[in-house]
Short mmCIF file of C-alpha atoms in Angstrom, two decimals:
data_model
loop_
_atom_site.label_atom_id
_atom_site.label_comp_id
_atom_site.label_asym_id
_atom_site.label_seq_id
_atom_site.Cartn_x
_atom_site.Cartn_y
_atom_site.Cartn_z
CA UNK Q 1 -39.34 -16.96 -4.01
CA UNK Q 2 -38.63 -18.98 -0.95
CA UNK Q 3 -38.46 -17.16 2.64
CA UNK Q 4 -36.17 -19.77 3.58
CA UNK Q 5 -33.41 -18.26 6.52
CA UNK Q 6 -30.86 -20.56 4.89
CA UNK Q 7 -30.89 -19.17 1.67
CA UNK Q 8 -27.42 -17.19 1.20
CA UNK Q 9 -24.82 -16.18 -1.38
CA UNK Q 10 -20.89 -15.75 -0.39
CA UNK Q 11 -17.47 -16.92 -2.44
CA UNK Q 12 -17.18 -20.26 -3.30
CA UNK Q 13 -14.66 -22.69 -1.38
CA UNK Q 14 -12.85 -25.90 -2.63
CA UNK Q 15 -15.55 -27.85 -0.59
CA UNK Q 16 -17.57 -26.61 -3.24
CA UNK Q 17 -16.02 -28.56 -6.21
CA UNK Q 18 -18.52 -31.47 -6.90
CA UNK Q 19 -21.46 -28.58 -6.50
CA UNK Q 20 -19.83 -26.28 -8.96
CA UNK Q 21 -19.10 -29.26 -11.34
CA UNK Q 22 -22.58 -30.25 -11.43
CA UNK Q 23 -23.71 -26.78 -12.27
CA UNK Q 24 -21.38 -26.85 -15.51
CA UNK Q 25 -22.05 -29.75 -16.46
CA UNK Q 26 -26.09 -28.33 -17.17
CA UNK Q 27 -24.67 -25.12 -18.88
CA UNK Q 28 -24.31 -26.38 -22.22
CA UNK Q 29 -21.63 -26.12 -24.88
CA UNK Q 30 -20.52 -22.98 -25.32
CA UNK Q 31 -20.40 -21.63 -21.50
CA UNK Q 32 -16.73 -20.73 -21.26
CA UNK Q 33 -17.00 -19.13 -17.67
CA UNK Q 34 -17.78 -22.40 -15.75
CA UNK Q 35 -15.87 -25.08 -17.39
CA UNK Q 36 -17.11 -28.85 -17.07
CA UNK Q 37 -13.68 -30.11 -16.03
CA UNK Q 38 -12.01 -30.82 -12.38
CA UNK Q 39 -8.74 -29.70 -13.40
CA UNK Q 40 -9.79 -26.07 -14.64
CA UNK Q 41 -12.98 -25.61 -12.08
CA UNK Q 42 -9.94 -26.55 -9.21
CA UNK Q 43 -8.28 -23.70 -10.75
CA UNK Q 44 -10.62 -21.47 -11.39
CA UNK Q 45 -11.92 -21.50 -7.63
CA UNK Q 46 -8.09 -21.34 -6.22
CA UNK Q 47 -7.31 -18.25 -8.43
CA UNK Q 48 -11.04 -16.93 -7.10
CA UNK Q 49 -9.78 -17.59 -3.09
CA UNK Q 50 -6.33 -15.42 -4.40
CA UNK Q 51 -8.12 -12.58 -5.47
CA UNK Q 52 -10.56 -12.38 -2.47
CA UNK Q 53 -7.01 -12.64 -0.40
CA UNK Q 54 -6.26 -9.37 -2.58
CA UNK Q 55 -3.74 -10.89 -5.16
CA UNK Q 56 -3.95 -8.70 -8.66
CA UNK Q 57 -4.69 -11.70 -11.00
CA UNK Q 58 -6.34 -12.23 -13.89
CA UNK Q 59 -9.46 -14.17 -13.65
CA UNK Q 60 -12.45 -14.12 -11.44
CA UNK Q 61 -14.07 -13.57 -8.39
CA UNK Q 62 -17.10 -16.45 -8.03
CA UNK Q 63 -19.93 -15.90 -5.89
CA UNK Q 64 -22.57 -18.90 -4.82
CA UNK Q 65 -25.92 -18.97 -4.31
CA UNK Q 66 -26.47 -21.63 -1.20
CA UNK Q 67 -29.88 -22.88 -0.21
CA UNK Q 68 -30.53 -25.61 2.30
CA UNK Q 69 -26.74 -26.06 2.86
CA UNK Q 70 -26.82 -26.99 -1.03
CA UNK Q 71 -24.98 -24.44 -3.78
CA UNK Q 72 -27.37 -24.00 -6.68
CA UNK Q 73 -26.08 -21.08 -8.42
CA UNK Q 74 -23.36 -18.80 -9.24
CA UNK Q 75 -22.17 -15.98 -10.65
CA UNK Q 76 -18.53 -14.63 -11.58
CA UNK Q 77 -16.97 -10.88 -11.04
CA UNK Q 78 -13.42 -10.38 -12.92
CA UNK Q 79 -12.05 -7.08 -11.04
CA UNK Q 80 -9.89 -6.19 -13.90
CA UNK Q 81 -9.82 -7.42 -17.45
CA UNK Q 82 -5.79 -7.58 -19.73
CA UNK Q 83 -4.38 -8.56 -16.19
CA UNK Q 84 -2.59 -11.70 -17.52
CA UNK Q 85 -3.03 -11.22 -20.92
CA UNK Q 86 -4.65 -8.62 -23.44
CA UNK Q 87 -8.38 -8.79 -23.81
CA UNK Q 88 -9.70 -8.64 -27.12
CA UNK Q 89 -12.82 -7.48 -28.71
CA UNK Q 90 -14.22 -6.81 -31.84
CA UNK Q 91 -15.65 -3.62 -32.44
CA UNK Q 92 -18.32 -3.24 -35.31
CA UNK Q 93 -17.60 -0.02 -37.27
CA UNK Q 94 -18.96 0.66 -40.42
CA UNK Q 95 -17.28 2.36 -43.49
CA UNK Q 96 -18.72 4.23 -46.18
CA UNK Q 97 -17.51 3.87 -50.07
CA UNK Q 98 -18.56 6.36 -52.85
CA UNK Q 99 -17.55 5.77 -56.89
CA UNK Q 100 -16.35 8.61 -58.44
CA UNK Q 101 -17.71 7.09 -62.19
CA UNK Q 102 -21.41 7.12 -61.27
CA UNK Q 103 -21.56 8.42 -57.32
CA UNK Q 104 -22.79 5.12 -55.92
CA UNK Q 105 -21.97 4.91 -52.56
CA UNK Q 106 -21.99 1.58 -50.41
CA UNK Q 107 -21.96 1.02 -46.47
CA UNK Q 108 -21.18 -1.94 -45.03
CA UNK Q 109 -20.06 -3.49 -41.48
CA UNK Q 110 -16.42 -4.09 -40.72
CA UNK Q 111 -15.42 -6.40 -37.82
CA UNK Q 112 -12.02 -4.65 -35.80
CA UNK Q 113 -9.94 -6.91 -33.15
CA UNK Q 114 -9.44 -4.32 -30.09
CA UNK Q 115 -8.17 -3.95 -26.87
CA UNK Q 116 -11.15 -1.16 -25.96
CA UNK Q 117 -12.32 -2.87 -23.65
CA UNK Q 118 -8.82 -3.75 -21.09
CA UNK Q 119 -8.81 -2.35 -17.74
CA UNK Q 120 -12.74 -2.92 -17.57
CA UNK Q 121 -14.23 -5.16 -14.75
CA UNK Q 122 -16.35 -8.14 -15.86
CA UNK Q 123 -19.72 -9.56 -14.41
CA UNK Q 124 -20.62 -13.55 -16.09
CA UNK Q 125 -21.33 -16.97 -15.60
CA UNK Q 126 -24.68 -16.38 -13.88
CA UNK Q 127 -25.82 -19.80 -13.55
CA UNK Q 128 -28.68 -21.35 -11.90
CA UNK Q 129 -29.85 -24.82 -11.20
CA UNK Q 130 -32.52 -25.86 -13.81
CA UNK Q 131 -34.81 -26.40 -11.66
CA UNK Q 132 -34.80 -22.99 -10.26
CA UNK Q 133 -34.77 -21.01 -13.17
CA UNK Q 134 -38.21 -19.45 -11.66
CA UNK Q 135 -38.47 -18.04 -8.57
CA UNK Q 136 -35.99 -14.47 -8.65
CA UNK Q 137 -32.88 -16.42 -8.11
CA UNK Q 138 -31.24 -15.47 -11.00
CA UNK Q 139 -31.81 -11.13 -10.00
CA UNK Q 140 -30.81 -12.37 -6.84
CA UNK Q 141 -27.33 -13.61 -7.75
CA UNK Q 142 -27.31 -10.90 -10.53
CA UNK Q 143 -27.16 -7.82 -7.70
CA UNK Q 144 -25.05 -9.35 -5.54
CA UNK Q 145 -22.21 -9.04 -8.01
CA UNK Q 146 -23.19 -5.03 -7.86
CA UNK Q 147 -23.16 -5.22 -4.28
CA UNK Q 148 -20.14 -6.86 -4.20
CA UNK Q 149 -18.50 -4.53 -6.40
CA UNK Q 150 -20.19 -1.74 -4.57
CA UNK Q 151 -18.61 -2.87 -1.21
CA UNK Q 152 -15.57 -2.95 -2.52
CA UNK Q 153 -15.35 0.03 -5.03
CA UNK Q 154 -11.47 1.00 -4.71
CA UNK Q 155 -10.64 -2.54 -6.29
CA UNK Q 156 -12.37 -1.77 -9.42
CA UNK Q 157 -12.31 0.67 -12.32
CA UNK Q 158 -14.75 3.40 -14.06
CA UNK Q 159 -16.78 0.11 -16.67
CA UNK Q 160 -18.01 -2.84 -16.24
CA UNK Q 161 -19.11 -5.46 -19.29
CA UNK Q 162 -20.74 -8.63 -19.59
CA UNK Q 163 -20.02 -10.54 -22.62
CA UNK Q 164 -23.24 -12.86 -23.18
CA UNK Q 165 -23.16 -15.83 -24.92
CA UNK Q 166 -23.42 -16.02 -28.41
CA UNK Q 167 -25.91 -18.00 -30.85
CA UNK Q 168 -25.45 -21.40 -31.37
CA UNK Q 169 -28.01 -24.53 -32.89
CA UNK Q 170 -27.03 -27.97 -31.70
CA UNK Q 171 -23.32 -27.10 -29.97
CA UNK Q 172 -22.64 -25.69 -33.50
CA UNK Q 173 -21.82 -21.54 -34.61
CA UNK Q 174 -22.15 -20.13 -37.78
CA UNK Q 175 -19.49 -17.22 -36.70
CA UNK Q 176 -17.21 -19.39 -35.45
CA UNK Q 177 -17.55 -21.65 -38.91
CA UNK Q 178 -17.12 -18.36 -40.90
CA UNK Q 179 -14.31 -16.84 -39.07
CA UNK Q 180 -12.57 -19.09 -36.30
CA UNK Q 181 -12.81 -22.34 -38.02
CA UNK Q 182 -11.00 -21.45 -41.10
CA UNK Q 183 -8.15 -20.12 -38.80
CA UNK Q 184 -7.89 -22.77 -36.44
CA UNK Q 185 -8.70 -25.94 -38.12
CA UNK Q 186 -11.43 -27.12 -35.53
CA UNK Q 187 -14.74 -27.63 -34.47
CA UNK Q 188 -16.70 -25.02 -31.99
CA UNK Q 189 -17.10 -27.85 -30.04
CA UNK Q 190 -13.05 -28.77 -29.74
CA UNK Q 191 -12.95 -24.50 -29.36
CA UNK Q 192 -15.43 -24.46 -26.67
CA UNK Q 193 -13.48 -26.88 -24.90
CA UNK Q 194 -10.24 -25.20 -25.10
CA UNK Q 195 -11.54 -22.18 -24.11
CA UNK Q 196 -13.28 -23.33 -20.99
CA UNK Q 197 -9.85 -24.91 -19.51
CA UNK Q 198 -7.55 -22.77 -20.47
CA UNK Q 199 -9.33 -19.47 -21.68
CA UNK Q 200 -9.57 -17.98 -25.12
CA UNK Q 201 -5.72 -16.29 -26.25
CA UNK Q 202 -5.43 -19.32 -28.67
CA UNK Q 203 -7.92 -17.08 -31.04
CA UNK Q 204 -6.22 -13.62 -30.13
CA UNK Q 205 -2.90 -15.73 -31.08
CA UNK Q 206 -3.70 -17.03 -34.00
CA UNK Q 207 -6.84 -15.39 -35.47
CA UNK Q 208 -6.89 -12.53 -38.01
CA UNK Q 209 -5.92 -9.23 -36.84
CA UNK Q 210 -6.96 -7.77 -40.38
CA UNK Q 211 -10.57 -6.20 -40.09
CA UNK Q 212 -12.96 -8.29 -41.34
CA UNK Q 213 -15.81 -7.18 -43.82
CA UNK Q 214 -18.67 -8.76 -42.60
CA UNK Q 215 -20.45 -8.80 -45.69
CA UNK Q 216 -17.75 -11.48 -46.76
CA UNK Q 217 -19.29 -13.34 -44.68
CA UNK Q 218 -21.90 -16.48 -45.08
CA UNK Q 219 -25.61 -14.43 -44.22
CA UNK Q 220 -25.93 -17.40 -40.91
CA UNK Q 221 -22.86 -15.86 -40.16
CA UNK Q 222 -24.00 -12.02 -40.67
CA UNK Q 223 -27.45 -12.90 -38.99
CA UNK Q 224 -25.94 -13.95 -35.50
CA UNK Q 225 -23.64 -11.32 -35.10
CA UNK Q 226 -24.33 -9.39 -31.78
CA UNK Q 227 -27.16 -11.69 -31.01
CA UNK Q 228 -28.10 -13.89 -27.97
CA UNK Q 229 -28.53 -17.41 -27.27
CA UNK Q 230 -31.78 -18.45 -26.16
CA UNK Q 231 -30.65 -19.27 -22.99
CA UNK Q 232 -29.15 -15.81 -22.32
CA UNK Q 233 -32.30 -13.38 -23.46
CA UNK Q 234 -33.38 -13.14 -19.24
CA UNK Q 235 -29.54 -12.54 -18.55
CA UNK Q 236 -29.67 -9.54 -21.45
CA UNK Q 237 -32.90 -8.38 -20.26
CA UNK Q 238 -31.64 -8.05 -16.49
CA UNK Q 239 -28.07 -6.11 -17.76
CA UNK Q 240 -30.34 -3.56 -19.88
CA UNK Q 241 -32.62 -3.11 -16.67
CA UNK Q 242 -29.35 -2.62 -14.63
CA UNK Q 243 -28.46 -0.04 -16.63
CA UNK Q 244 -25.87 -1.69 -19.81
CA UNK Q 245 -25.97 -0.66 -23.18
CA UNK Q 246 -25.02 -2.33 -26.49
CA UNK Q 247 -21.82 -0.23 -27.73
CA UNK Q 248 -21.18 -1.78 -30.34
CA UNK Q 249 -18.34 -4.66 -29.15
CA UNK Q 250 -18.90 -8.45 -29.63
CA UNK Q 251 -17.22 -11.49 -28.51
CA UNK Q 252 -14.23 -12.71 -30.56
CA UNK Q 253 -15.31 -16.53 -30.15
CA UNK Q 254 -19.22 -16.46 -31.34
CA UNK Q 255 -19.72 -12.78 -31.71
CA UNK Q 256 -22.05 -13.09 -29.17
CA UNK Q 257 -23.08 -8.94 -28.26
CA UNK Q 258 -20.88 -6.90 -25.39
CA UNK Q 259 -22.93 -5.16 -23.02
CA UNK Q 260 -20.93 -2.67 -21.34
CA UNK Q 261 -21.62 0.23 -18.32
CA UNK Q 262 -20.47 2.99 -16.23
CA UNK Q 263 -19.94 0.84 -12.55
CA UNK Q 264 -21.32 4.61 -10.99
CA UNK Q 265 -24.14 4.55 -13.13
CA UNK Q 266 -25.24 0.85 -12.28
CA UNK Q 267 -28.99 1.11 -10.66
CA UNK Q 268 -27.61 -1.43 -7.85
CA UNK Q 269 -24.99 1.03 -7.22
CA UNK Q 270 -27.09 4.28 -6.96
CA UNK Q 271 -29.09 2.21 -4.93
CA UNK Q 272 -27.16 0.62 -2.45
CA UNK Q 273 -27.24 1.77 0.94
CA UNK Q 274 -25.33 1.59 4.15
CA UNK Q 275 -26.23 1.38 7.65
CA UNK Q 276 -25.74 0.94 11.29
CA UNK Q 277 -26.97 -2.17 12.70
CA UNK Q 278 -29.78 -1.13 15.39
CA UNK Q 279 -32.04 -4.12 16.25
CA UNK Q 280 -33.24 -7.45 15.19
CA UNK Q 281 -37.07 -8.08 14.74
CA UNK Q 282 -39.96 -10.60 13.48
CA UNK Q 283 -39.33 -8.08 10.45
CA UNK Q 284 -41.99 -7.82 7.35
CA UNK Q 285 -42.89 -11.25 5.94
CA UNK Q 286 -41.64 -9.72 2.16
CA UNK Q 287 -38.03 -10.10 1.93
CA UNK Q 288 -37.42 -8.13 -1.05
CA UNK Q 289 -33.50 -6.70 0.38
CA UNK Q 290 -30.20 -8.69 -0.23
CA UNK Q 291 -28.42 -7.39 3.12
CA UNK Q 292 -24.48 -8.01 3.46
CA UNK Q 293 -21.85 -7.60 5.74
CA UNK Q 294 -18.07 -8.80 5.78
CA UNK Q 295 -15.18 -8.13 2.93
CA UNK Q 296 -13.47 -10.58 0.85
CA UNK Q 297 -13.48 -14.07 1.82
CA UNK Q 298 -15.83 -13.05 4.87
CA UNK Q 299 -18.26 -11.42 1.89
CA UNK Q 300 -22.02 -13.25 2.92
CA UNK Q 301 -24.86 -11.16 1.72
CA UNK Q 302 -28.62 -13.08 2.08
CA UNK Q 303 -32.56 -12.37 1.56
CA UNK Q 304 -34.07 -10.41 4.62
CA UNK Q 305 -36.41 -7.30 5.46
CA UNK Q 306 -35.02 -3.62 6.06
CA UNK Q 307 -36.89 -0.91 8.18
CA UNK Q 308 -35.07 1.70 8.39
CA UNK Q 309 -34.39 3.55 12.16
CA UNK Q 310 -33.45 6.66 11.26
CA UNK Q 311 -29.76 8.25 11.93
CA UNK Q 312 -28.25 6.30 9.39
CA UNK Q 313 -29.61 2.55 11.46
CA UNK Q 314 -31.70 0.24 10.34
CA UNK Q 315 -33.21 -2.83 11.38
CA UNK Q 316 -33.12 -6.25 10.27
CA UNK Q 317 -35.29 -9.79 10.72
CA UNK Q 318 -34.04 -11.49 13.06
CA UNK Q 319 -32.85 -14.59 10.59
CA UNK Q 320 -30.84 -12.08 8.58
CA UNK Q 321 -29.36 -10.60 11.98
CA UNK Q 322 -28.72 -14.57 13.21
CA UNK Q 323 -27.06 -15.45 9.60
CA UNK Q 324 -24.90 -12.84 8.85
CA UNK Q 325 -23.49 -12.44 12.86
CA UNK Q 326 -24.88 -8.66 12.75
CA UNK Q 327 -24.38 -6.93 16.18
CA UNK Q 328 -25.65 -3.84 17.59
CA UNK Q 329 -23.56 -0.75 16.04
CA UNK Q 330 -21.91 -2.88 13.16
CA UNK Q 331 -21.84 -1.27 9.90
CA UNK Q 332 -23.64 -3.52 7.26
CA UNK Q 333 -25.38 -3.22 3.56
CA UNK Q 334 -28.46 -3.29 1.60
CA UNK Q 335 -29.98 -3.41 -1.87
CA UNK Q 336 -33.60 -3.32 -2.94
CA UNK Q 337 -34.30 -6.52 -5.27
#
């Protein structure tokens, strides 16, 4: 990872448009979160400025990972889920049949539409440049979420999920060609679309609100249910290290799997620490702490050294201190990477 002082992550503004643009437009189809269109990433960063302000809207908060002066990554927090309109899941149960002839007894899947999951924050579309997929930047812009959600605890409630993206082969989903499709009358691609400029009620709308027996289902269908696209397994891997769990919820659109935690019981949050701002210095050549000061808009959080000064103070290198404004006796934040 770079040791570059200009590296730093803090909300995105509307001067970051054509930036943010060019990140979606290397996502891929099926990327709902950061939508390769003007008109929706406009209003997407507007209704992200609102909620820093403190507004209680639906949508989310979007962080950006700056280096050089340049933003190269993101990553989105949604304080409150069912804000503007009820979140759905499905919820995987299973139910058990037993024939009273001969006492065979079946189990199979069912697939329940649910509003479990409302009144849960949200942490997705972590997205890094391609070219910088090595390197820690993707942890990096991970935990900040956590430490922005940490520095602001009162605005959020007791979970936190992260819906990952679901699988898909060539912009195509056998879930969606099982389920949505026969509902909706058009391609994942054309539903992709929809859903990244306007958001996903049209299938809460208009879907089935029957359960659905999975084992109806074609078996490309069954087989991707709860799974992972290929380009999500480090995402997955860095939620379950964070502390997430699989509970049994997947995405309504590709069935992509739900990860869901307790925000208390998040490793960044048990970890993150506060201090008193004592000193700057040459500081240890390993930056391995995102340090952060400021709330809402003012959020700015970048990669530094911590020594700690004892009586709740700390010390910082001196590019941290100069980047983030830190004086002596401010109050300021750190997490261990």
């Amino acid at each position: 990872m770079t040791e570059s002082p200009t590296i730093r992550i803090r909300p995105v503004r509307e001067d970051d448009l054509e930036a943010m643009l060019a990140l979606a437009g290397s996502a891929g189809p099926g990327f709902t979160n950061l939508p390769s269109d003007r008109a929706a990433m406009t209003e997407r960063i507007a209704r992200s400025n609102a909620l820093l302000a403190g507004e209680e809207l639906g949508g989310a908060i979007i962080l950006g990972l700056e280096i050089g002066g340049r933003m190269r990554g993101c990553g989105m927090i949604f304080p409150r889920l069912g804000v503007d309109w009820p979140f759905y899941s499905y919820r995987i149960s299973y139910t058990t049949h037993r024939s009273s002839i001969d006492g065979r007894m079946v189990r199979f899947p069912v697939l329940t539409l649910t509003n479990d999951l409302e009144d849960c924050a949200e942490v997705g579309g972590l997205m890094i440049d391609p070219t910088l997929l090595r390197g820690g930047y993707g942890r990096m812009i991970a935990r900040s979420r956590y430490l922005f959600m940490g520095c602001h605890r009162p605005r959020f409630g007791k979970r936190v999920l992260a819906d990952l993206r679901g699988w898909s082969q060539k912009g195509e989903s056998p879930f969606w060609d099982a389920v949505g499709g026969r509902f909706y009358a058009m391609s994942f691609a054309e539903a992709d679309h929809i859903c990244g400029t306007t958001g996903n009620q049209f299938i809460a709308d208009l879907g089935p609100r029957a359960p659905i027996h999975v084992n109806m289902l074609s078996e490309d269908a069954q087989r991707v249910i709860g799974g992972v696209h290929d380009d999500g397994r480090k995402a997955l891997s860095l939620l379950v290290e964070e502390g997430f769990r699989d509970e049994g919820y997947v995405d309504i659109f590709d069935a992509g799997v739900t990860m869901v935690a307790m925000i208390d019981d998040l490793r960044a949050i048990r970890d993150l620490r506060h201090a008193v701002f004592a000193r700057a210095d040459d500081g240890d050549s390993l930056r391995d702490h995102l340090i952060t000061r400021g709330s809402g808009a003012d959020f700015c959080c970048t990669l530094g050294s911590i020594e700690i000064a004892g009586g709740g103070q700390a010390a910082t290198d001196r590019a941290s201190a100069a980047m983030l404004g830190l004086s002596d006796g401010e109050r300021f934040s750190y997490l261990a990477l």
